[in-house]
PDB file of C-alpha atoms in Angstrom:
ATOM      1  CA  MET A  97     102.838  88.085  52.778  1.00  0.00           C
ATOM      2  CA  ILE A  98     104.437  87.564  56.211  1.00  0.00           C
ATOM      3  CA  GLU A  99     107.419  85.842  54.581  1.00  0.00           C
ATOM      4  CA  GLN A 100     107.791  88.767  52.175  1.00  0.00           C
ATOM      5  CA  ALA A 101     107.754  91.191  55.103  1.00  0.00           C
ATOM      6  CA  PHE A 102     110.488  89.259  56.917  1.00  0.00           C
ATOM      7  CA  THR A 103     112.543  89.046  53.729  1.00  0.00           C
ATOM      8  CA  PHE A 104     112.174  92.801  53.217  1.00  0.00           C
ATOM      9  CA  LEU A 105     113.321  93.550  56.785  1.00  0.00           C
ATOM     10  CA  ALA A 106     116.215  91.085  56.624  1.00  0.00           C
ATOM     11  CA  ASN A 107     117.605  92.762  53.485  1.00  0.00           C
ATOM     12  CA  LEU A 108     117.580  96.303  54.909  1.00  0.00           C
ATOM     13  CA  THR A 109     120.898  97.946  55.652  1.00  0.00           C
ATOM     14  CA  THR A 110     121.417  99.634  59.025  1.00  0.00           C
ATOM     15  CA  ALA A 111     120.882 103.045  57.419  1.00  0.00           C
ATOM     16  CA  GLU A 112     117.679 101.895  55.705  1.00  0.00           C
ATOM     17  CA  LEU A 113     116.417 100.345  58.950  1.00  0.00           C
ATOM     18  CA  LEU A 114     116.951 103.653  60.769  1.00  0.00           C
ATOM     19  CA  GLY A 115     115.362 105.509  57.865  1.00  0.00           C
ATOM     20  CA  TYR A 116     112.175 103.464  57.959  1.00  0.00           C
ATOM     21  CA  PHE A 117     111.837 103.106  61.719  1.00  0.00           C
ATOM     22  CA  TRP A 118     113.454 106.231  63.190  1.00  0.00           C
ATOM     23  CA  PRO A 119     110.301 107.180  65.177  1.00  0.00           C
ATOM     24  CA  PHE A 120     110.545 103.874  67.036  1.00  0.00           C
ATOM     25  CA  PHE A 121     114.259 104.188  67.825  1.00  0.00           C
ATOM     26  CA  ILE A 122     114.079 107.858  68.867  1.00  0.00           C
ATOM     27  CA  LEU A 123     110.719 107.894  70.652  1.00  0.00           C
ATOM     28  CA  ASP A 124     109.220 104.506  71.496  1.00  0.00           C
ATOM     29  CA  MET A 125     112.454 102.650  72.243  1.00  0.00           C
ATOM     30  CA  THR A 126     113.663 105.489  74.464  1.00  0.00           C
ATOM     31  CA  ARG A 127     110.360 105.835  76.322  1.00  0.00           C
ATOM     32  CA  TYR A 128     109.099 102.247  76.508  1.00  0.00           C
ATOM     33  CA  VAL A 129     112.303 100.209  76.541  1.00  0.00           C
ATOM     34  CA  ILE A 130     115.235 102.201  77.911  1.00  0.00           C
ATOM     35  CA  ILE A 131     113.481 104.438  80.469  1.00  0.00           C
ATOM     36  CA  GLU A 132     111.053 101.728  81.617  1.00  0.00           C
ATOM     37  CA  GLY A 133     113.903  99.232  81.853  1.00  0.00           C
ATOM     38  CA  LEU A 134     115.968 101.552  84.051  1.00  0.00           C
ATOM     39  CA  VAL A 135     112.997 102.306  86.311  1.00  0.00           C
ATOM     40  CA  LEU A 136     112.213  98.602  86.713  1.00  0.00           C
ATOM     41  CA  LEU A 137     115.848  97.887  87.594  1.00  0.00           C
ATOM     42  CA  HIS A 138     115.470 100.447  90.388  1.00  0.00           C
ATOM     43  CA  TYR A 139     111.975  99.294  91.417  1.00  0.00           C
ATOM     44  CA  LEU A 140     112.578  95.554  91.899  1.00  0.00           C
ATOM     45  CA  PRO A 141     115.269  95.842  94.614  1.00  0.00           C
ATOM     46  CA  LYS A 142     113.325  98.759  96.139  1.00  0.00           C
ATOM     47  CA  ARG A 143     110.265  96.515  96.539  1.00  0.00           C
ATOM     48  CA  LYS A 144     112.400  93.992  98.416  1.00  0.00           C
ATOM     49  CA  ARG A 145     113.739  96.729 100.699  1.00  0.00           C
ATOM     50  CA  MET A 146     110.158  97.865 101.386  1.00  0.00           C
ATOM     51  CA  ALA A 147     109.090  94.375 102.530  1.00  0.00           C
ATOM     52  CA  PRO A 148     109.185  95.197 106.283  1.00  0.00           C
ATOM     53  CA  LYS A 149     107.083  98.350 105.748  1.00  0.00           C
ATOM     54  CA  TYR A 150     104.705  96.321 103.561  1.00  0.00           C
ATOM     55  CA  GLN A 151     104.245  93.724 106.310  1.00  0.00           C
ATOM     56  CA  GLN A 152     103.669  96.500 108.842  1.00  0.00           C
ATOM     57  CA  ALA A 153     100.959  97.996 106.622  1.00  0.00           C
ATOM     58  CA  LYS A 154      99.375  94.572 106.165  1.00  0.00           C
ATOM     59  CA  LYS A 155      99.279  94.109 109.937  1.00  0.00           C
ATOM     60  CA  ALA A 156      97.611  97.528 110.324  1.00  0.00           C
ATOM     61  CA  LEU A 157      94.996  96.597 107.710  1.00  0.00           C
ATOM     62  CA  PHE A 158      94.018  93.375 109.506  1.00  0.00           C
ATOM     63  CA  THR A 159      94.130  95.061 112.906  1.00  0.00           C
ATOM     64  CA  GLN A 160      91.837  97.935 111.917  1.00  0.00           C
ATOM     65  CA  LYS A 161      89.683  95.833 109.533  1.00  0.00           C
ATOM     66  CA  PRO A 162      87.916  98.753 107.820  1.00  0.00           C
ATOM     67  CA  LEU A 163      84.760  97.987 105.865  1.00  0.00           C
ATOM     68  CA  VAL A 164      85.351  97.930 102.112  1.00  0.00           C
ATOM     69  CA  SER A 165      82.482  98.606  99.706  1.00  0.00           C
ATOM     70  CA  ILE A 166      82.794  96.812  96.371  1.00  0.00           C
ATOM     71  CA  LEU A 167      80.808  98.496  93.613  1.00  0.00           C
ATOM     72  CA  VAL A 168      79.870  96.466  90.536  1.00  0.00           C
ATOM     73  CA  PRO A 169      77.881  98.346  87.887  1.00  0.00           C
ATOM     74  CA  GLY A 170      76.983  96.604  84.642  1.00  0.00           C
ATOM     75  CA  LYS A 171      74.489  95.845  81.914  1.00  0.00           C
ATOM     76  CA  ASN A 172      73.764  92.343  80.560  1.00  0.00           C
ATOM     77  CA  GLU A 173      76.663  90.879  82.571  1.00  0.00           C
ATOM     78  CA  GLY A 174      74.650  88.374  84.610  1.00  0.00           C
ATOM     79  CA  LYS A 175      76.500  85.375  83.166  1.00  0.00           C
ATOM     80  CA  HIS A 176      79.781  86.697  84.616  1.00  0.00           C
ATOM     81  CA  LEU A 177      78.526  87.680  88.084  1.00  0.00           C
ATOM     82  CA  PRO A 178      78.507  84.209  89.744  1.00  0.00           C
ATOM     83  CA  LYS A 179      82.238  83.823  89.052  1.00  0.00           C
ATOM     84  CA  LEU A 180      82.960  87.323  90.377  1.00  0.00           C
ATOM     85  CA  VAL A 181      80.895  86.660  93.506  1.00  0.00           C
ATOM     86  CA  GLU A 182      82.649  83.316  93.983  1.00  0.00           C
ATOM     87  CA  THR A 183      86.114  84.913  93.853  1.00  0.00           C
ATOM     88  CA  LEU A 184      85.023  87.688  96.232  1.00  0.00           C
ATOM     89  CA  ASN A 185      83.791  84.993  98.645  1.00  0.00           C
ATOM     90  CA  ARG A 186      87.291  83.484  98.688  1.00  0.00           C
ATOM     91  CA  GLN A 187      89.112  86.733  99.507  1.00  0.00           C
ATOM     92  CA  THR A 188      91.758  86.720 102.217  1.00  0.00           C
ATOM     93  CA  TYR A 189      90.286  90.044 103.394  1.00  0.00           C
ATOM     94  CA  SER A 190      86.645  89.453 104.235  1.00  0.00           C
ATOM     95  CA  ASN A 191      85.238  92.666 105.761  1.00  0.00           C
ATOM     96  CA  ILE A 192      83.532  93.661 102.534  1.00  0.00           C
ATOM     97  CA  GLU A 193      80.073  94.565 101.282  1.00  0.00           C
ATOM     98  CA  LEU A 194      79.094  93.892  97.680  1.00  0.00           C
ATOM     99  CA  ILE A 195      76.825  96.382  95.913  1.00  0.00           C
ATOM    100  CA  VAL A 196      75.645  95.431  92.412  1.00  0.00           C
ATOM    101  CA  VAL A 197      73.775  97.814  90.108  1.00  0.00           C
ATOM    102  CA  ASP A 198      71.988  96.329  87.104  1.00  0.00           C
ATOM    103  CA  ASP A 199      71.967  99.231  84.677  1.00  0.00           C
ATOM    104  CA  GLY A 200      68.938  98.513  82.493  1.00  0.00           C
ATOM    105  CA  SER A 201      69.752  94.944  81.442  1.00  0.00           C
ATOM    106  CA  ASP A 202      67.403  93.317  78.935  1.00  0.00           C
ATOM    107  CA  ASP A 203      68.562  89.749  79.523  1.00  0.00           C
ATOM    108  CA  ASN A 204      68.343  87.475  82.585  1.00  0.00           C
ATOM    109  CA  THR A 205      70.802  89.554  84.665  1.00  0.00           C
ATOM    110  CA  PRO A 206      68.076  90.734  87.137  1.00  0.00           C
ATOM    111  CA  ILE A 207      67.048  87.119  87.824  1.00  0.00           C
ATOM    112  CA  ILE A 208      70.657  86.049  88.449  1.00  0.00           C
ATOM    113  CA  CYS A 209      71.290  89.043  90.740  1.00  0.00           C
ATOM    114  CA  GLN A 210      68.092  88.517  92.719  1.00  0.00           C
ATOM    115  CA  GLU A 211      69.012  84.875  93.310  1.00  0.00           C
ATOM    116  CA  LEU A 212      72.531  85.837  94.481  1.00  0.00           C
ATOM    117  CA  ASN A 213      70.969  88.514  96.695  1.00  0.00           C
ATOM    118  CA  LYS A 214      68.563  85.993  98.291  1.00  0.00           C
ATOM    119  CA  ARG A 215      71.486  83.688  99.039  1.00  0.00           C
ATOM    120  CA  GLY A 216      73.284  86.528 100.817  1.00  0.00           C
ATOM    121  CA  LEU A 217      76.090  86.657  98.259  1.00  0.00           C
ATOM    122  CA  ILE A 218      75.190  90.227  97.240  1.00  0.00           C
ATOM    123  CA  ASN A 219      74.618  92.678 100.088  1.00  0.00           C
ATOM    124  CA  VAL A 220      72.790  95.319  98.057  1.00  0.00           C
ATOM    125  CA  PHE A 221      71.185  94.825  94.636  1.00  0.00           C
ATOM    126  CA  ILE A 222      69.782  97.797  92.730  1.00  0.00           C
ATOM    127  CA  ARG A 223      67.908  97.567  89.454  1.00  0.00           C
ATOM    128  CA  ASN A 224      67.723 100.537  87.071  1.00  0.00           C
ATOM    129  CA  ASP A 225      64.900  99.968  84.583  1.00  0.00           C
ATOM    130  CA  VAL A 226      66.396 102.578  82.230  1.00  0.00           C
ATOM    131  CA  ARG A 227      70.119 102.540  81.445  1.00  0.00           C
ATOM    132  CA  GLY A 228      71.948 105.598  82.784  1.00  0.00           C
ATOM    133  CA  GLY A 229      75.496 104.593  81.858  1.00  0.00           C
ATOM    134  CA  LYS A 230      78.423 103.203  83.810  1.00  0.00           C
ATOM    135  CA  ALA A 231      79.209 106.409  85.745  1.00  0.00           C
ATOM    136  CA  SER A 232      75.596 106.862  86.762  1.00  0.00           C
ATOM    137  CA  ALA A 233      75.375 103.234  87.935  1.00  0.00           C
ATOM    138  CA  ALA A 234      78.646 103.569  89.881  1.00  0.00           C
ATOM    139  CA  ASN A 235      77.350 106.720  91.601  1.00  0.00           C
ATOM    140  CA  THR A 236      74.099 104.927  92.468  1.00  0.00           C
ATOM    141  CA  ALA A 237      76.136 102.198  94.169  1.00  0.00           C
ATOM    142  CA  LEU A 238      78.313 104.813  95.876  1.00  0.00           C
ATOM    143  CA  ASN A 239      75.213 106.334  97.503  1.00  0.00           C
ATOM    144  CA  PHE A 240      74.617 103.035  99.314  1.00  0.00           C
ATOM    145  CA  ALA A 241      78.270 102.400 100.230  1.00  0.00           C
ATOM    146  CA  LYS A 242      79.189 102.380 103.921  1.00  0.00           C
ATOM    147  CA  GLY A 243      82.859 101.441 103.605  1.00  0.00           C
ATOM    148  CA  LYS A 244      85.936 103.522 104.353  1.00  0.00           C
ATOM    149  CA  TYR A 245      87.385 102.321 101.048  1.00  0.00           C
ATOM    150  CA  ILE A 246      85.638 101.856  97.713  1.00  0.00           C
ATOM    151  CA  VAL A 247      86.649  99.211  95.179  1.00  0.00           C
ATOM    152  CA  HIS A 248      85.190  99.564  91.672  1.00  0.00           C
ATOM    153  CA  ILE A 249      85.102  96.361  89.601  1.00  0.00           C
ATOM    154  CA  ASP A 250      83.698  95.628  86.149  1.00  0.00           C
ATOM    155  CA  ALA A 251      80.908  93.048  86.240  1.00  0.00           C
ATOM    156  CA  ASP A 252      82.655  90.783  83.708  1.00  0.00           C
ATOM    157  CA  SER A 253      85.750  90.420  85.900  1.00  0.00           C
ATOM    158  CA  HIS A 254      86.988  88.056  88.599  1.00  0.00           C
ATOM    159  CA  MET A 255      89.772  88.272  91.164  1.00  0.00           C
ATOM    160  CA  ASP A 256      92.785  86.508  92.624  1.00  0.00           C
ATOM    161  CA  ASN A 257      92.067  85.369  96.189  1.00  0.00           C
ATOM    162  CA  ASN A 258      94.257  88.069  97.761  1.00  0.00           C
ATOM    163  CA  ALA A 259      93.278  90.880  95.396  1.00  0.00           C
ATOM    164  CA  ILE A 260      91.281  93.011  97.858  1.00  0.00           C
ATOM    165  CA  GLU A 261      93.939  92.650 100.554  1.00  0.00           C
ATOM    166  CA  THR A 262      96.798  93.672  98.281  1.00  0.00           C
ATOM    167  CA  ILE A 263      95.010  96.641  96.706  1.00  0.00           C
ATOM    168  CA  LEU A 264      94.294  98.061 100.201  1.00  0.00           C
ATOM    169  CA  ILE A 265      97.810  97.775 101.647  1.00  0.00           C
ATOM    170  CA  PRO A 266      99.242 100.829  99.798  1.00  0.00           C
ATOM    171  CA  PHE A 267      96.735 103.054 101.651  1.00  0.00           C
ATOM    172  CA  PHE A 268      98.343 101.926 104.912  1.00  0.00           C
ATOM    173  CA  MET A 269     101.849 102.644 103.611  1.00  0.00           C
ATOM    174  CA  ASP A 270     101.214 106.283 102.647  1.00  0.00           C
ATOM    175  CA  ASP A 271      98.443 108.523 104.011  1.00  0.00           C
ATOM    176  CA  ASN A 272      98.572 110.717 100.890  1.00  0.00           C
ATOM    177  CA  ILE A 273      97.488 107.979  98.480  1.00  0.00           C
ATOM    178  CA  GLY A 274      94.035 108.751  97.084  1.00  0.00           C
ATOM    179  CA  CYS A 275      93.508 105.765  94.811  1.00  0.00           C
ATOM    180  CA  VAL A 276      95.212 102.524  93.817  1.00  0.00           C
ATOM    181  CA  GLY A 277      95.040 100.757  90.484  1.00  0.00           C
ATOM    182  CA  GLY A 278      94.942  96.977  90.397  1.00  0.00           C
ATOM    183  CA  ASP A 279      96.724  94.848  87.815  1.00  0.00           C
ATOM    184  CA  VAL A 280      94.193  93.964  85.090  1.00  0.00           C
ATOM    185  CA  ARG A 281      94.834  90.902  82.945  1.00  0.00           C
ATOM    186  CA  VAL A 282      92.930  89.210  80.122  1.00  0.00           C
ATOM    187  CA  ALA A 283      90.484  86.539  81.328  1.00  0.00           C
ATOM    188  CA  ASN A 284      89.454  85.249  77.898  1.00  0.00           C
ATOM    189  CA  TYR A 285      93.016  84.953  76.542  1.00  0.00           C
ATOM    190  CA  ASN A 286      92.331  81.759  74.570  1.00  0.00           C
ATOM    191  CA  ASP A 287      89.167  82.964  72.805  1.00  0.00           C
ATOM    192  CA  SER A 288      90.874  84.328  69.671  1.00  0.00           C
ATOM    193  CA  LEU A 289      94.077  85.754  68.224  1.00  0.00           C
ATOM    194  CA  ILE A 290      92.739  89.230  69.081  1.00  0.00           C
ATOM    195  CA  THR A 291      92.420  88.372  72.792  1.00  0.00           C
ATOM    196  CA  GLN A 292      95.899  86.786  72.781  1.00  0.00           C
ATOM    197  CA  VAL A 293      97.405  89.966  71.339  1.00  0.00           C
ATOM    198  CA  GLN A 294      95.579  91.971  74.028  1.00  0.00           C
ATOM    199  CA  GLY A 295      97.006  89.598  76.644  1.00  0.00           C
ATOM    200  CA  VAL A 296     100.515  90.615  75.582  1.00  0.00           C
ATOM    201  CA  GLU A 297      99.476  94.274  75.413  1.00  0.00           C
ATOM    202  CA  TYR A 298      97.938  94.233  78.904  1.00  0.00           C
ATOM    203  CA  THR A 299     101.120  92.719  80.347  1.00  0.00           C
ATOM    204  CA  LYS A 300     103.261  95.379  78.700  1.00  0.00           C
ATOM    205  CA  SER A 301     101.120  98.491  79.121  1.00  0.00           C
ATOM    206  CA  LEU A 302      99.270  97.713  82.362  1.00  0.00           C
ATOM    207  CA  MET A 303     101.483  95.521  84.502  1.00  0.00           C
ATOM    208  CA  LEU A 304     104.840  96.974  83.405  1.00  0.00           C
ATOM    209  CA  GLY A 305     103.852 100.375  82.000  1.00  0.00           C
ATOM    210  CA  ARG A 306     101.651 101.428  84.918  1.00  0.00           C
ATOM    211  CA  THR A 307     104.136 100.137  87.479  1.00  0.00           C
ATOM    212  CA  VAL A 308     106.782 102.358  85.891  1.00  0.00           C
ATOM    213  CA  ALA A 309     104.436 105.352  85.628  1.00  0.00           C
ATOM    214  CA  SER A 310     103.512 104.872  89.277  1.00  0.00           C
ATOM    215  CA  GLN A 311     107.178 104.884  90.293  1.00  0.00           C
ATOM    216  CA  LEU A 312     107.763 108.064  88.282  1.00  0.00           C
ATOM    217  CA  GLY A 313     104.719 109.723  89.880  1.00  0.00           C
ATOM    218  CA  ILE A 314     102.945 110.196  86.532  1.00  0.00           C
ATOM    219  CA  LEU A 315     100.336 107.412  86.580  1.00  0.00           C
ATOM    220  CA  ARG A 316      97.429 108.843  84.599  1.00  0.00           C
ATOM    221  CA  ILE A 317      94.725 106.237  85.018  1.00  0.00           C
ATOM    222  CA  VAL A 318      93.251 103.760  87.489  1.00  0.00           C
ATOM    223  CA  SER A 319      91.445 101.212  85.369  1.00  0.00           C
ATOM    224  CA  GLY A 320      87.657 101.248  85.436  1.00  0.00           C
ATOM    225  CA  ALA A 321      87.859  97.452  85.492  1.00  0.00           C
ATOM    226  CA  TYR A 322      89.555  97.399  88.893  1.00  0.00           C
ATOM    227  CA  GLY A 323      90.563 100.222  91.200  1.00  0.00           C
ATOM    228  CA  ALA A 324      90.349 101.246  94.870  1.00  0.00           C
ATOM    229  CA  PHE A 325      89.590 104.698  96.298  1.00  0.00           C
ATOM    230  CA  ARG A 326      89.403 106.349  99.680  1.00  0.00           C
ATOM    231  CA  LYS A 327      85.736 107.081 100.315  1.00  0.00           C
ATOM    232  CA  ASP A 328      86.508 110.582 101.663  1.00  0.00           C
ATOM    233  CA  VAL A 329      88.372 111.423  98.443  1.00  0.00           C
ATOM    234  CA  LEU A 330      85.452 110.238  96.291  1.00  0.00           C
ATOM    235  CA  ASP A 331      83.130 112.368  98.434  1.00  0.00           C
ATOM    236  CA  GLN A 332      85.317 115.426  97.771  1.00  0.00           C
ATOM    237  CA  ILE A 333      85.037 115.005  93.998  1.00  0.00           C
ATOM    238  CA  LYS A 334      81.400 113.823  94.217  1.00  0.00           C
ATOM    239  CA  GLY A 335      81.977 110.491  92.524  1.00  0.00           C
ATOM    240  CA  TRP A 336      82.187 109.821  88.813  1.00  0.00           C
ATOM    241  CA  ASP A 337      81.196 112.361  86.170  1.00  0.00           C
ATOM    242  CA  VAL A 338      78.739 111.027  83.599  1.00  0.00           C
ATOM    243  CA  GLY A 339      80.274 110.554  80.161  1.00  0.00           C
ATOM    244  CA  PRO A 340      82.992 108.529  78.413  1.00  0.00           C
ATOM    245  CA  GLY A 341      86.443 108.020  79.903  1.00  0.00           C
ATOM    246  CA  LEU A 342      85.254 107.925  83.507  1.00  0.00           C
ATOM    247  CA  ASP A 343      88.350 106.043  84.743  1.00  0.00           C
ATOM    248  CA  GLY A 344      90.914 108.498  83.343  1.00  0.00           C
ATOM    249  CA  ASP A 345      88.729 111.445  84.300  1.00  0.00           C
ATOM    250  CA  ILE A 346      88.362 110.482  87.957  1.00  0.00           C
ATOM    251  CA  THR A 347      92.090 109.695  88.213  1.00  0.00           C
ATOM    252  CA  LEU A 348      92.993 113.205  87.054  1.00  0.00           C
ATOM    253  CA  LYS A 349      90.462 114.670  89.488  1.00  0.00           C
ATOM    254  CA  VAL A 350      92.144 112.787  92.336  1.00  0.00           C
ATOM    255  CA  ARG A 351      95.580 113.977  91.176  1.00  0.00           C
ATOM    256  CA  LYS A 352      94.407 117.594  90.973  1.00  0.00           C
ATOM    257  CA  LEU A 353      93.383 117.421  94.632  1.00  0.00           C
ATOM    258  CA  GLY A 354      97.032 116.678  95.445  1.00  0.00           C
ATOM    259  CA  TYR A 355      96.684 112.986  96.243  1.00  0.00           C
ATOM    260  CA  LYS A 356      99.040 110.300  94.973  1.00  0.00           C
ATOM    261  CA  VAL A 357      97.854 107.714  92.450  1.00  0.00           C
ATOM    262  CA  VAL A 358      99.701 104.392  92.502  1.00  0.00           C
ATOM    263  CA  HIS A 359      99.619 100.998  90.806  1.00  0.00           C
ATOM    264  CA  GLU A 360      99.784  97.732  92.754  1.00  0.00           C
ATOM    265  CA  PRO A 361     100.987  94.899  90.460  1.00  0.00           C
ATOM    266  CA  ALA A 362     100.423  92.243  93.146  1.00  0.00           C
ATOM    267  CA  SER A 363      96.651  92.828  93.134  1.00  0.00           C
ATOM    268  CA  VAL A 364      95.335  90.920  90.127  1.00  0.00           C
ATOM    269  CA  CYS A 365      91.955  91.103  88.403  1.00  0.00           C
ATOM    270  CA  TYR A 366      90.975  89.258  85.216  1.00  0.00           C
ATOM    271  CA  THR A 367      88.608  90.910  82.764  1.00  0.00           C
ATOM    272  CA  ASN A 368      87.049  89.913  79.455  1.00  0.00           C
ATOM    273  CA  THR A 369      88.280  91.768  76.368  1.00  0.00           C
ATOM    274  CA  PRO A 370      86.913  92.181  72.803  1.00  0.00           C
ATOM    275  CA  THR A 371      87.169  88.962  70.799  1.00  0.00           C
ATOM    276  CA  THR A 372      87.084  90.389  67.256  1.00  0.00           C
ATOM    277  CA  LEU A 373      88.983  93.111  65.434  1.00  0.00           C
ATOM    278  CA  LYS A 374      85.754  95.047  64.862  1.00  0.00           C
ATOM    279  CA  LYS A 375      84.868  95.046  68.564  1.00  0.00           C
ATOM    280  CA  LEU A 376      88.425  95.963  69.499  1.00  0.00           C
ATOM    281  CA  ALA A 377      88.480  98.876  67.050  1.00  0.00           C
ATOM    282  CA  LYS A 378      85.172 100.131  68.434  1.00  0.00           C
ATOM    283  CA  GLN A 379      86.537  99.962  72.005  1.00  0.00           C
ATOM    284  CA  ARG A 380      89.770 101.805  71.144  1.00  0.00           C
ATOM    285  CA  TYR A 381      87.902 104.447  69.153  1.00  0.00           C
ATOM    286  CA  ARG A 382      85.758 105.054  72.233  1.00  0.00           C
ATOM    287  CA  TRP A 383      88.877 105.287  74.407  1.00  0.00           C
ATOM    288  CA  ASP A 384      90.522 107.812  72.095  1.00  0.00           C
ATOM    289  CA  LYS A 385      87.378 109.937  71.901  1.00  0.00           C
ATOM    290  CA  SER A 386      87.222 110.030  75.673  1.00  0.00           C
ATOM    291  CA  MET A 387      90.886 111.087  75.815  1.00  0.00           C
ATOM    292  CA  VAL A 388      90.092 114.114  73.666  1.00  0.00           C
ATOM    293  CA  ARG A 389      86.999 114.845  75.736  1.00  0.00           C
ATOM    294  CA  PHE A 390      88.531 114.965  79.192  1.00  0.00           C
ATOM    295  CA  ARG A 391      92.250 115.618  78.610  1.00  0.00           C
ATOM    296  CA  LEU A 392      92.022 118.284  75.906  1.00  0.00           C
ATOM    297  CA  ARG A 393      88.781 119.885  77.075  1.00  0.00           C
ATOM    298  CA  LYS A 394      87.842 119.181  80.653  1.00  0.00           C
ATOM    299  CA  HIS A 395      91.350 119.063  82.142  1.00  0.00           C
ATOM    300  CA  ILE A 396      93.226 121.404  79.805  1.00  0.00           C
ATOM    301  CA  ASP A 397      94.008 123.548  82.873  1.00  0.00           C
ATOM    302  CA  ILE A 398      96.667 120.987  83.848  1.00  0.00           C
ATOM    303  CA  LEU A 399      98.743 122.242  80.901  1.00  0.00           C
ATOM    304  CA  LYS A 400      98.453 125.922  81.873  1.00  0.00           C
ATOM    305  CA  PRO A 401     100.516 127.852  84.457  1.00  0.00           C
ATOM    306  CA  SER A 402      98.467 128.584  87.573  1.00  0.00           C
ATOM    307  CA  ALA A 403      98.712 128.651  91.342  1.00  0.00           C
ATOM    308  CA  GLU A 404      97.816 124.938  91.386  1.00  0.00           C
ATOM    309  CA  PHE A 405     100.287 123.991  88.619  1.00  0.00           C
ATOM    310  CA  SER A 406     101.998 120.625  89.125  1.00  0.00           C
ATOM    311  CA  TRP A 407     104.858 119.355  86.984  1.00  0.00           C
ATOM    312  CA  SER A 408     103.898 115.723  87.621  1.00  0.00           C
ATOM    313  CA  ASN A 409     100.323 116.354  86.424  1.00  0.00           C
ATOM    314  CA  PHE A 410     101.650 118.297  83.426  1.00  0.00           C
ATOM    315  CA  ILE A 411     104.000 115.470  82.416  1.00  0.00           C
ATOM    316  CA  THR A 412     101.219 112.910  82.973  1.00  0.00           C
ATOM    317  CA  VAL A 413      98.989 114.548  80.348  1.00  0.00           C
ATOM    318  CA  VAL A 414     101.767 115.494  77.898  1.00  0.00           C
ATOM    319  CA  ASP A 415     103.163 111.951  77.969  1.00  0.00           C
ATOM    320  CA  ASN A 416      99.718 110.503  77.243  1.00  0.00           C
ATOM    321  CA  LEU A 417      98.901 112.933  74.423  1.00  0.00           C
ATOM    322  CA  ALA A 418     102.321 112.745  72.771  1.00  0.00           C
ATOM    323  CA  PHE A 419     102.666 108.980  72.652  1.00  0.00           C
ATOM    324  CA  ASN A 420      99.039 108.329  71.700  1.00  0.00           C
ATOM    325  CA  LEU A 421      99.578 110.700  68.788  1.00  0.00           C
TER     326      LEU A 421
END
């Protein structure tokens, strides 16, 4: 079947190729190849020029040494937590507190967390006997957080050794940054063909796509798997709203307050992704439902003229809706 497909494509004339694939050439190629390519050509030398400012911000971070609260909500993720804790222990920036919320696990997660807590590897461990959902668990952790900055990490993730340091530096480069997205990559790349395909997708859409969106000022989402927030900004919006799509929802809330949302490709987190087509389809269906919920219902005001209207916020939502469609 694959050979037949290649034979079919190879025998198409230029006119037939354009006839079959015109949406790609007019829309996708323009948006995801030409525009992103031009932005990256501008971004790479710009990043080199910003190196002195970056080093200055890094020096300010290690001089001030603000406390950073790392929130890890999760259910039945105990098997992944030791690796996450291990990578957090190796961080180049060490003034952190780790707050783990077990959201109604029915496996051995509580036992694993209690043992890590006794060893001093988890600063605060909270057990919810009844599952409240990811947003509820994150807000529970937020209530105990003492840090100036909040880093939200999925329980099935682990970090590069300099991840916390590099995700904090943008805050010291621009006082108007409200949240920073880390670069999320696939941890279980070799598990199946499905995870390998997602590995390519994450590189394209997260590392490259979000870097470009950040440079254009239209970044629409800080991943729920790994993102950093100013604590005072989270206090203004009262944390995460309960319901699906919490990562995209909170990012839009931060944008609507007038803060910048940026992506930091140097700050790397690895997360586990669905291993089968069925699980992947279920995940993407959930993502698309949440997009309808909070972009077309909750945040529809972004698309309407008002005193708080912002072209960057408008383009952020229109770009997402149009290309998902």
